[in-house]
Coordinates of C-alpha atoms and ligand atoms in Angstrom, one line a residue:
X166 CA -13.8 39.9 19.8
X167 CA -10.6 37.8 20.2
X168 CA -9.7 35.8 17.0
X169 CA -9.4 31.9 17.2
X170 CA -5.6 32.1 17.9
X171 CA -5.8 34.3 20.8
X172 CA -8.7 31.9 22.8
X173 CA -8.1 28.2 21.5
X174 CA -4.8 27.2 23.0
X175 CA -6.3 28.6 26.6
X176 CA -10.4 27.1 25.9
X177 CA -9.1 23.8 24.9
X178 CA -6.9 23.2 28.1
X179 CA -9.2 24.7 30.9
X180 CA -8.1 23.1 34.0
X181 CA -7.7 23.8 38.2
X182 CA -6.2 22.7 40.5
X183 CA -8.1 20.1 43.0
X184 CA -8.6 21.7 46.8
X185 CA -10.5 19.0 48.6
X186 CA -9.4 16.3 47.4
X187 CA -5.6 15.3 46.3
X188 CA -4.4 15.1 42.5
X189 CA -4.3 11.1 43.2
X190 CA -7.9 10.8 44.5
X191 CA -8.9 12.3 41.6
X192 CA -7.0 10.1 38.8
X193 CA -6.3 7.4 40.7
X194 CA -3.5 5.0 39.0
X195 CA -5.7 2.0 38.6
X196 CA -7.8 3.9 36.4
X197 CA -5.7 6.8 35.2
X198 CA -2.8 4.5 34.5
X199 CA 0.8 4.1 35.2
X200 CA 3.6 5.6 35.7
X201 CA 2.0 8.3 38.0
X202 CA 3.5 11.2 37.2
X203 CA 3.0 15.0 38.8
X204 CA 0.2 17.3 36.8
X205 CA 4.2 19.3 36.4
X206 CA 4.7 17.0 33.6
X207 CA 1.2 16.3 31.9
X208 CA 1.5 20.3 31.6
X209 CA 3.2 20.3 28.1
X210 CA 0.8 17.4 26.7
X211 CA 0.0 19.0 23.1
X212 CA -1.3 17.8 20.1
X213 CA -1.0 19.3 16.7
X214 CA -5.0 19.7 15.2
X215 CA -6.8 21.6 17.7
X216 CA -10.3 22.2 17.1
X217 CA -13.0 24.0 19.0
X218 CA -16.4 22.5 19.8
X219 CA -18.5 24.4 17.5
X220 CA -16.1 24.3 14.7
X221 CA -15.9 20.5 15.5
X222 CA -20.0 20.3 15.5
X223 CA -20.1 22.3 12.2
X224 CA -17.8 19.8 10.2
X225 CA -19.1 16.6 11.8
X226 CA -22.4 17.7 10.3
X227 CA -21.5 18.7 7.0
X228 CA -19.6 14.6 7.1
X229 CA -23.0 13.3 7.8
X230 CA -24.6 14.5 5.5
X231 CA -22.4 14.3 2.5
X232 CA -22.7 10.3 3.8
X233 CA -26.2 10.4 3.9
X234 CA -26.4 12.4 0.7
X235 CA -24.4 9.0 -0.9
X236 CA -26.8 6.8 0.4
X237 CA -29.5 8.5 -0.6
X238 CA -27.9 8.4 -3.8
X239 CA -26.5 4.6 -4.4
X240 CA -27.5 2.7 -1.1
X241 CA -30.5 0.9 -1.9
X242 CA -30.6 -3.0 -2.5
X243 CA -31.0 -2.8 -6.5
X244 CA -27.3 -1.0 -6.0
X245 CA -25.6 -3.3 -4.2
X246 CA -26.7 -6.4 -6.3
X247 CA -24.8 -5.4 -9.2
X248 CA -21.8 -5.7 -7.2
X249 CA -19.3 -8.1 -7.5
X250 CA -20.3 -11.4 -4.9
X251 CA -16.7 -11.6 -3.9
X252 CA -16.9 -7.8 -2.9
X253 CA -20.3 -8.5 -1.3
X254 CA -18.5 -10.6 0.9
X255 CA -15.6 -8.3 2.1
X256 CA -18.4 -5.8 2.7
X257 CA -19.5 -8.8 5.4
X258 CA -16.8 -8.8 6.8
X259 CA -16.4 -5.3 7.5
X260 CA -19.7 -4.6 8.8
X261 CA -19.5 -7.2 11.5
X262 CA -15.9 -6.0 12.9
X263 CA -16.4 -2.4 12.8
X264 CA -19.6 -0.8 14.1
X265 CA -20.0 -1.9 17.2
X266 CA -15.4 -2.2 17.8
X267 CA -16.3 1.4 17.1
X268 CA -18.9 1.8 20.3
X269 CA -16.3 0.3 22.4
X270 CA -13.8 2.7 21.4
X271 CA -17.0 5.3 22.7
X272 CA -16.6 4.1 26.1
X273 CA -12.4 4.1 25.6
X274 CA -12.3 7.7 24.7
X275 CA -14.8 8.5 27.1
X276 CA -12.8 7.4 29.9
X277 CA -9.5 9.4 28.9
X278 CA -12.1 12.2 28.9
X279 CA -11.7 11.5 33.0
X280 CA -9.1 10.4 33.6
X281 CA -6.6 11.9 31.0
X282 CA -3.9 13.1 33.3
X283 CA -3.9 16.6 30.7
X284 CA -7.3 18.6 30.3
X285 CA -6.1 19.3 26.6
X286 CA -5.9 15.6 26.4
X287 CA -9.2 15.2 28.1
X288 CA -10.7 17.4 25.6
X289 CA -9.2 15.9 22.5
X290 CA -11.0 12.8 23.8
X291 CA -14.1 14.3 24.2
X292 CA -14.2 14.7 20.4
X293 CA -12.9 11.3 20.0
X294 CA -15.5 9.8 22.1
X295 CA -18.0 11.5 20.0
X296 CA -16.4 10.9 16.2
X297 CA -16.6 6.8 17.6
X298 CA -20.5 6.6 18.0
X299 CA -20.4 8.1 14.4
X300 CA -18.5 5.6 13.7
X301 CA -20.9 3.3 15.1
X302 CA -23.8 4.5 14.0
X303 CA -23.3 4.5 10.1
X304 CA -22.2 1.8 9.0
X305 CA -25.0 0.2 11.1
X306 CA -27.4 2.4 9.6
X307 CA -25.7 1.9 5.7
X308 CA -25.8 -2.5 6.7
X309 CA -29.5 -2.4 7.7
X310 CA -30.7 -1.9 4.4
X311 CA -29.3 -4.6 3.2
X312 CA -30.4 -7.4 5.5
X313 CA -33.6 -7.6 3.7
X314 CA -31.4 -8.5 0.7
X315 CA -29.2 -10.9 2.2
X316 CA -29.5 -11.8 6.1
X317 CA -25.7 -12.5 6.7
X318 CA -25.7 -8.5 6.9
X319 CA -27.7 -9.0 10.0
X320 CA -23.9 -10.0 11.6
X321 CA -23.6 -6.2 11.3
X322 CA -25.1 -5.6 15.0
X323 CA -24.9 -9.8 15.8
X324 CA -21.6 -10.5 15.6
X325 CA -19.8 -9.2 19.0
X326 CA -23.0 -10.9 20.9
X327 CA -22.4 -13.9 20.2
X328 CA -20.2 -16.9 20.4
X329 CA -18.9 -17.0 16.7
X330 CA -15.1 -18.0 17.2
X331 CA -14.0 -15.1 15.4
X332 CA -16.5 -12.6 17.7
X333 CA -14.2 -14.0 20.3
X334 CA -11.4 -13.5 18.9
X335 CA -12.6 -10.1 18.1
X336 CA -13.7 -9.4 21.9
X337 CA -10.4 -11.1 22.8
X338 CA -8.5 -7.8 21.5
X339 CA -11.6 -5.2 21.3
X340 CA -12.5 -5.4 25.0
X341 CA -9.0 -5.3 26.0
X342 CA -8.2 -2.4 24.0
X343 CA -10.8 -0.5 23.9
X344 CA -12.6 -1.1 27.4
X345 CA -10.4 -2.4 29.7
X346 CA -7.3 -0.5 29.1
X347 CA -6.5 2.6 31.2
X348 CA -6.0 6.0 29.3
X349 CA -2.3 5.6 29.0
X350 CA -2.4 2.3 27.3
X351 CA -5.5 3.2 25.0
X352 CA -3.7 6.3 23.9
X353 CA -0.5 4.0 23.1
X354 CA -2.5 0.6 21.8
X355 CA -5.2 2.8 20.3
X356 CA -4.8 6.3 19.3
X357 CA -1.1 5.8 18.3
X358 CA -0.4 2.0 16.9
X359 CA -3.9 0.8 15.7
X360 CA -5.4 4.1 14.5
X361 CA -1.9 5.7 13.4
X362 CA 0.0 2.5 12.2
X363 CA -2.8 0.2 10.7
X364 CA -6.6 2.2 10.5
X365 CA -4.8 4.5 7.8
X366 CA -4.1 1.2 5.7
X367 CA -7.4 -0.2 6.1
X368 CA -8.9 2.7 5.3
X369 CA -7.2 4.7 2.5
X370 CA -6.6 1.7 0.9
X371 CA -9.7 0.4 0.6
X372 CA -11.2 3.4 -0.3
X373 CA -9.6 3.2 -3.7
X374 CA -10.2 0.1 -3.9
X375 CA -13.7 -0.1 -3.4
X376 CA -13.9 3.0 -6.4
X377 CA -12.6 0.2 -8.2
X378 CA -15.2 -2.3 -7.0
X379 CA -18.0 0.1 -8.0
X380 CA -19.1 0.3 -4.0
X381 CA -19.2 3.9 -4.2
X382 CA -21.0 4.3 -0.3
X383 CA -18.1 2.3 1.0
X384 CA -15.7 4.3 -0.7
X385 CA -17.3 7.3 1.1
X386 CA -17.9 6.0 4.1
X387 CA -14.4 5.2 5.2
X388 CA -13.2 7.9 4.0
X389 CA -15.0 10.0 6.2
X390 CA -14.4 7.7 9.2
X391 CA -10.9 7.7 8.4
X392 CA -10.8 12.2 8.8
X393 CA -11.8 11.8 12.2
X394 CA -9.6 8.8 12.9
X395 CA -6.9 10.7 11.7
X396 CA -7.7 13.7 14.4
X397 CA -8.2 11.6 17.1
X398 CA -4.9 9.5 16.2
X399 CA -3.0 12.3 17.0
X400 CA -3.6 12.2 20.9
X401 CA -1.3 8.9 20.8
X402 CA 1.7 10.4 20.1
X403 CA 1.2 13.1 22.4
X404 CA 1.0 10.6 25.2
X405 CA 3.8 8.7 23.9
X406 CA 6.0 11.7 23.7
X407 CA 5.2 11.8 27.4
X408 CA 5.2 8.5 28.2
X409 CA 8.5 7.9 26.5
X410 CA 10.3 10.1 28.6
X411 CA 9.4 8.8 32.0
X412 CA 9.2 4.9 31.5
X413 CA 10.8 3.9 27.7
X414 CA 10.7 0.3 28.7
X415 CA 7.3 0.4 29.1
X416 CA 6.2 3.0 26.2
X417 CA 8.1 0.1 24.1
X418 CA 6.5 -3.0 25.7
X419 CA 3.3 -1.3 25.2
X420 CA 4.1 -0.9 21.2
X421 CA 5.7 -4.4 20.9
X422 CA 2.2 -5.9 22.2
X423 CA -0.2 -4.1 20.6
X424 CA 1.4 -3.8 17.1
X425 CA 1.3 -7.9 17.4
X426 CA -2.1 -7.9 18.2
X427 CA -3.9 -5.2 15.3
X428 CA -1.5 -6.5 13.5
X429 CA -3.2 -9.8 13.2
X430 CA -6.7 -8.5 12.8
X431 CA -6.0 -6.7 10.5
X432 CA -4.3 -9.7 8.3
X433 CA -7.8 -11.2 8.6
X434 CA -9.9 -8.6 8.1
X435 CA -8.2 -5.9 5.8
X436 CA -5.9 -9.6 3.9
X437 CA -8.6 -11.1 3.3
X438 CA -10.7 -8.4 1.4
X439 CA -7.5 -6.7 -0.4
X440 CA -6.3 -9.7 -2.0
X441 CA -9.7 -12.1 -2.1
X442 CA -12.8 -10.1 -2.1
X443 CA -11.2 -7.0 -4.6
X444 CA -12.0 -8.0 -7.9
X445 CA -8.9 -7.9 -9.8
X446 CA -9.3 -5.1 -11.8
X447 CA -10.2 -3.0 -9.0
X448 CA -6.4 -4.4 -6.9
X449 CA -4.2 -1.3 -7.1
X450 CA -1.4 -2.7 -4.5
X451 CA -1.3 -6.0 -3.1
X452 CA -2.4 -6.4 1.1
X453 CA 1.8 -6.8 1.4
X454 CA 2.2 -3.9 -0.8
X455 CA 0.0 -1.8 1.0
X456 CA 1.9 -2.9 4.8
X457 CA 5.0 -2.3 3.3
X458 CA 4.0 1.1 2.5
X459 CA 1.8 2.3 4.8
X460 CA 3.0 0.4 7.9
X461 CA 6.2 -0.8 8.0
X462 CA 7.8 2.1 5.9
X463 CA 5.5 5.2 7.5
X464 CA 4.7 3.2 11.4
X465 CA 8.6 2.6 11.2
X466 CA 9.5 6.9 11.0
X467 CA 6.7 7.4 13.4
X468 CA 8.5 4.9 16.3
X469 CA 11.6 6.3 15.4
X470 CA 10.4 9.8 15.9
X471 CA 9.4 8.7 19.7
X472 CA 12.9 7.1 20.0
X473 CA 11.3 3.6 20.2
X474 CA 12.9 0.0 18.3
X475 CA 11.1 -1.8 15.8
X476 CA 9.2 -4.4 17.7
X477 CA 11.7 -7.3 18.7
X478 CA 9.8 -9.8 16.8
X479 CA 10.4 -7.7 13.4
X480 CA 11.8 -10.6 11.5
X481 CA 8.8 -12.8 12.6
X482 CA 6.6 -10.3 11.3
X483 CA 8.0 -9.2 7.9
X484 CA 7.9 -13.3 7.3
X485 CA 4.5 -13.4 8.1
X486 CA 3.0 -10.7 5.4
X487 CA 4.1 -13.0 3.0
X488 CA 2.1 -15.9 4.2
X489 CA -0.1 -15.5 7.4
X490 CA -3.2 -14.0 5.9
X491 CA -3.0 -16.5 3.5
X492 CA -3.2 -19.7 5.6
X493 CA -5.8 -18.2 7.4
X494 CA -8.0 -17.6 4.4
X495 CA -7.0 -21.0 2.9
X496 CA -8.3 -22.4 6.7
X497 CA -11.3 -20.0 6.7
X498 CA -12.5 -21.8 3.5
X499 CA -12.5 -24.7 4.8
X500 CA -14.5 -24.0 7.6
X501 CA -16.8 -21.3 5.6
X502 CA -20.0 -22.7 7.3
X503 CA -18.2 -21.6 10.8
X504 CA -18.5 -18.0 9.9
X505 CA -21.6 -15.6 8.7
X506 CA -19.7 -14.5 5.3
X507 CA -19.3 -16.3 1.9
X508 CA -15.5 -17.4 0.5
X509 CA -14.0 -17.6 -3.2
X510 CA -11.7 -20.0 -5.0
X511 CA -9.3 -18.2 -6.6
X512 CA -9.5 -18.4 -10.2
X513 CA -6.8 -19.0 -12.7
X514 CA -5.6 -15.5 -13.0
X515 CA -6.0 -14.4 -9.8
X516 CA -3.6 -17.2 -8.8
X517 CA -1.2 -16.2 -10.9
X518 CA -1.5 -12.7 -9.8
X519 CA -1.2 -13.8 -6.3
X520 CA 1.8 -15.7 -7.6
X521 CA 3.7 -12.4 -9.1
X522 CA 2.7 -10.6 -5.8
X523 CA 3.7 -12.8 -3.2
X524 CA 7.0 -14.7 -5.0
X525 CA 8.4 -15.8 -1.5
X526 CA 5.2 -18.1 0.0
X527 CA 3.0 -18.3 -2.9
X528 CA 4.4 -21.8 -4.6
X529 CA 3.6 -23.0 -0.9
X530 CA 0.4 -22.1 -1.2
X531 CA -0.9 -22.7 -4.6
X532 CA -1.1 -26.5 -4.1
X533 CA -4.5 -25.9 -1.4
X534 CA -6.0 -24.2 -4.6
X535 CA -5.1 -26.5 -6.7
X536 CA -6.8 -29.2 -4.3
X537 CA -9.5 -27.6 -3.8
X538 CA -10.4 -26.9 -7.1
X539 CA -9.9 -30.9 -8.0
X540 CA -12.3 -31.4 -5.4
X541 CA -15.1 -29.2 -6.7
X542 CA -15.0 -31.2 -9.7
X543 CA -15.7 -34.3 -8.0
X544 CA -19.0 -32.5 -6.2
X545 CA -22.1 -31.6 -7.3
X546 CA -22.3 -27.6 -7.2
X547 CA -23.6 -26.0 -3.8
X548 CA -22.5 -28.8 -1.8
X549 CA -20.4 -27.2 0.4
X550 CA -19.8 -30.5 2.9
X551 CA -17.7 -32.1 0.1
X552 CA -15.3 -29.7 0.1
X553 CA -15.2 -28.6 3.4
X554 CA -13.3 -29.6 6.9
X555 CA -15.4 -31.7 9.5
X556 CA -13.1 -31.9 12.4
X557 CA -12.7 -28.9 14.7
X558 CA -9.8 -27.0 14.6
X559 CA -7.4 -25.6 16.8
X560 CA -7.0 -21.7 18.1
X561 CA -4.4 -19.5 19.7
X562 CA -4.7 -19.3 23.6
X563 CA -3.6 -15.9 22.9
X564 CA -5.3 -14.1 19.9
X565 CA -7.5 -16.7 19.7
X566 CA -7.5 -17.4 16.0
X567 CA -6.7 -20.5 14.1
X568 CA -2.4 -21.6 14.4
X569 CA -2.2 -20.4 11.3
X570 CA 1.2 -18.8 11.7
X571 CA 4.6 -19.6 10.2
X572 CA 4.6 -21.5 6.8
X573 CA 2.7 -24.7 5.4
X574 CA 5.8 -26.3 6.1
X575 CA 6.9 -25.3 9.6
X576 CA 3.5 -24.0 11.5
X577 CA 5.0 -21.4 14.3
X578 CA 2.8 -23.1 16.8
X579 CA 3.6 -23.3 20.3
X580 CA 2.8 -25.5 23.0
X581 CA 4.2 -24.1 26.9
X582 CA 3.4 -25.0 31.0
X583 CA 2.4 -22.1 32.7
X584 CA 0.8 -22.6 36.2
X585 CA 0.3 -26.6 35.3
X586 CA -1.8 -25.9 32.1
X587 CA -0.4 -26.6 29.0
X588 CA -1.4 -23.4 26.5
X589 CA -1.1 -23.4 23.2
X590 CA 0.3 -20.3 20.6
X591 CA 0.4 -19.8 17.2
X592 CA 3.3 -17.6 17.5
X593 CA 6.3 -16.3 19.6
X594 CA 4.9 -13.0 19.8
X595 CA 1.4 -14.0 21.1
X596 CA 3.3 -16.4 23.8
X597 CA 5.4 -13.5 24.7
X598 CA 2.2 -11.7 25.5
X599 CA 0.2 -13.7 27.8
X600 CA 3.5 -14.7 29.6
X601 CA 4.5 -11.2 29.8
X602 CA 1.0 -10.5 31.9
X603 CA -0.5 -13.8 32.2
X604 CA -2.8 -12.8 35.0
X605 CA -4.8 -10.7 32.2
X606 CA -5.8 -13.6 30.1
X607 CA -5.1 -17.1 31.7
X608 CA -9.0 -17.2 32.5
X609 CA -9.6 -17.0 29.1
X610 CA -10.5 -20.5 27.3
X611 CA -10.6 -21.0 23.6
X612 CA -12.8 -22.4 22.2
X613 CA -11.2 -26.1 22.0
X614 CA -11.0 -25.8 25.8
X615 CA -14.9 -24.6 25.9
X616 CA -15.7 -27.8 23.9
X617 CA -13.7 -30.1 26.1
X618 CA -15.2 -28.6 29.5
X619 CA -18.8 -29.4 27.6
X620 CA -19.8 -25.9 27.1
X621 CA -19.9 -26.2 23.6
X622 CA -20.8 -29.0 21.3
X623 CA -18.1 -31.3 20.0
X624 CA -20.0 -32.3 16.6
X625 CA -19.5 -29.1 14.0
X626 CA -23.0 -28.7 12.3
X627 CA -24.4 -28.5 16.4
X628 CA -21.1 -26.2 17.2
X629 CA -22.3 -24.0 14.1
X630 CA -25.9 -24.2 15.1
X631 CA -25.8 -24.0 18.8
X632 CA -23.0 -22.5 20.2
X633 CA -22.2 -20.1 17.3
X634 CA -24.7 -18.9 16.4
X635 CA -25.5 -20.0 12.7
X636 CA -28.6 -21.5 11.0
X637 CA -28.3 -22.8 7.2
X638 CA -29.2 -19.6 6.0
X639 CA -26.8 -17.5 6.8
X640 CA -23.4 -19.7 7.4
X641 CA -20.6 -19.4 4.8
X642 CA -20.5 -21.3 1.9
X643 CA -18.6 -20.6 -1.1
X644 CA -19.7 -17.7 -3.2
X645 CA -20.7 -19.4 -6.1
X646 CA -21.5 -22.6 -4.9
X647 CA -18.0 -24.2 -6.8
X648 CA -19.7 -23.0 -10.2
X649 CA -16.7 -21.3 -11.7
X650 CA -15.9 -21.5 -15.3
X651 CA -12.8 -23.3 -15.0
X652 CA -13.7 -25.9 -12.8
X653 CA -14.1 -29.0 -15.2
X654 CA -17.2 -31.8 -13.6
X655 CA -17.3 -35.5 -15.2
X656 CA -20.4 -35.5 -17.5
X657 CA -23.3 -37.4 -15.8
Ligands
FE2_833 FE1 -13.5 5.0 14.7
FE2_834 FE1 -10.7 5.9 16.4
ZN835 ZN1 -1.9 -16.1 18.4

């Protein structure tokens, strides 16, 4: 018998040459990607955890069931509704973005299984291809439990089908990275900024923080997602490596845009649980602590390992982890009914924790709080309407989410011509973007645009109702219905 050394390396990069057909009828650039370069030099594409199929089979089942095993454990209703509601709400959150981002990535990985230029590569992607419908397929078996309990879980599997402005925002970026882009630029955009730079974040760190948050089954189920993710991540950097060498404009373009664009998911998805939805006791870092860490002190080494540049709109971005997720929260509440998760005030000390964490933006921000809370007084508890927004607001003609970049004071929004439409951006990196390939998304109309070309309703409740997809029962409102302890109401 040969031992693992001796057969991997050779098993895990089978490959031949093509005889009746050429190299380029078989990867064809549209689809395999560009530059074109020889098989010559794909030949040295390695990456550094090489597995074999049935070792890969034998872990992936032991993962599954130590899930399961969890579930089995603590998953049941009566579990979750001793959980904090704020948490609750993250959990929302998180179970509408991921699963079924995850079954794109599926189809991503399967196509790099094709048309990766490297059979190692090819192979690597196999696996990856396989780790995403894992992905898929537990949080939306862990979620369906719990629509019985509350039915905004049932977003788990609704949200990419419908209309929901963030769902297309989300399909905005998820298609384009995930289905649309060739293997070159899913390896880059994927496997190397979003899974290496930003999936690590998202994941480690709110692992611990769910410990804290008592939601033991989301503490284990990322965690395990996260040990594949951080296999599969590792085909990025061997395409880079590659990539780097041949066209370095491009490998940095490709980084520049992609960065930008997880970058503000993530703000959303991962900003808004970290430093909202945590209960304070259970905050280790703060959301900028946790970028500053993860991403822009271990992404930074990484680039600079591939002999890339910090993306050009560095300064831009450092700015905006001190405010960006924040207006968008503050926006988000006061549109809660728009979305299929509920929202928190702030309390007292969580302001002023917010305050000692984000000493830069936060005396900007305080004032909304401050506001609202002044308003909740004045209302009678759970109605939402009197403290809530009733005209519609306005979205990126990039990323598609609210202009909510900048500061309160100066809002970063943009308004250009290109091809005798006015477009509107919340940001110099997003206008960069679609003017850097404008022919991918100038088809693509916000939702604004779908309301003024009668698509969608004008009025909001028949937005909410018919166009996105909400009914009373399941829109956002605010947690607690503006009960909070320190909200003061005029006696009747
Ligand atoms: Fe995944
Ligand atoms: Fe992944
Ligand atoms: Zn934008």
């Amino acid at each position: 018998m040969l031992k693992r050394e001796e057969w991997l390396d050779l098993a895990r990069d089978v490959d031949w040459e093509p005889s009746y057909v050429s190299e380029e009828e078989l990867f064809p650039p549209e689809i395999a990607g560009r530059p074109w370069l020889s098989r010559e030099d794909w030949a040295g594409w390695d990456e550094p955890y090489k597995t074999s199929f049935p070792e890969y089979v034998t872990k992936q089942h032991e993962k599954d069931a130590s899930v399961y095993a969890v579930r089995d454990a603590v998953g049941r209703v009566e579990d979750y509704e001793k959980l904090d509601p704020a948490w609750a709400n993250g959990l929302k959150l998180h179970a509408a973005t991921l699963p079924l981002a995850e079954f794109a990535a599926v189809i991503g990985n399967l196509r790099a299984a094709r048309f990766g230029r490297s059979s190692a590569w090819r192979t690597m992607a196999t696996f990856g291809a396989l780790d995403e419908l894992r992905h898929t397929h537990i949080p939306l078996v862990v979620m369906h439990e719990l629509v019985r309990w509350d039915r905004q879980f049932d977003w788990t599997h609704r949200f990419y089908h419908s209309n929901n402005w963030v769902a297309i925002a989300g399909r905005h970026l998820i298609d384009e990275l995930l289905l649309a882009s060739n293997p070159i630029e899913f390896a880059v955009a994927t496997n190397f900024v979003f899974e290496t730079g930003f999936t690590n974040l998202q994941f480690v760190g709110l692992a611990a923080m769910a410990r804290g948050a008592g939601d033991r089954l989301f503490e284990k189920m990322v965690t395990s997602i996260q040990s594949d993710e951080a296999r599969h991540a590792q085909i990025g950097g061997a395409v880079l490596r590659i990539l780097r060498q041949h066209d370095p404009a491009y490998a940095q373009a490709l980084v520049d845009k992609w960065f930008w664009r997880s970058w503000l998911l993530f703000a959303v998805v991962t900003g808004f649980t970290m430093d909202y939805f945590t209960p304070l006791a259970a905050r280790t870092l703060s959301f900028k602590e946790f970028m500053q860490e993860w991403v822009v002190g271990q992404f930074l080494q990484s680039l600079e390992e591939h002999g890339l540049q910090k993306p050009w709109y560095w300064e831009t971005f450092l700015q905006s982890l001190d405010y960006y997720h924040h207006m968008v929260y503050a926006s988000a509440y006061t549109y809660r009914a728009s979305v299929w998760f509920n929202f928190v005030v702030p309390s007292p000390d969580e302001r002023s924790w917010l305050r000692q964490k984000y000493p830069r933006s936060w005396g900007e921000l305080d004032g909304i709080w401050e506001r609202v809370s002044e308003r909740w007084g004045q209302a009678d508890p759970d109605n939402d309407f009197a403290v809530h927004g009733t005209a519609i607001v306005s979205f990126c003609d990039l990323c598609q989410l609210v202009l909510s970049n900048g500061t309160p004071a100066r809002n970063s929004a943009v308004v250009v011509e290109h091809a005798g439409k006015k477009r509107i951006f919340c940001s110099e990196p997003c206008r960069w973007i679609f003017e850097h390939e404008p022919e991918r998304y100038a088809s693509h109309n916000e939702v604004v645009k779908r309301v003024l070309a009668g698509e969608a309703p004008a009025n909001l409740v028949a937005l909410l109702r018919r166009y996105f997809g909400l009914s009373y029962d399941d829109w956002g409102k605010d947690a607690y219905g503006g009960r909070y302890p320190w909200i003061v109401r005029p006696t009747p």
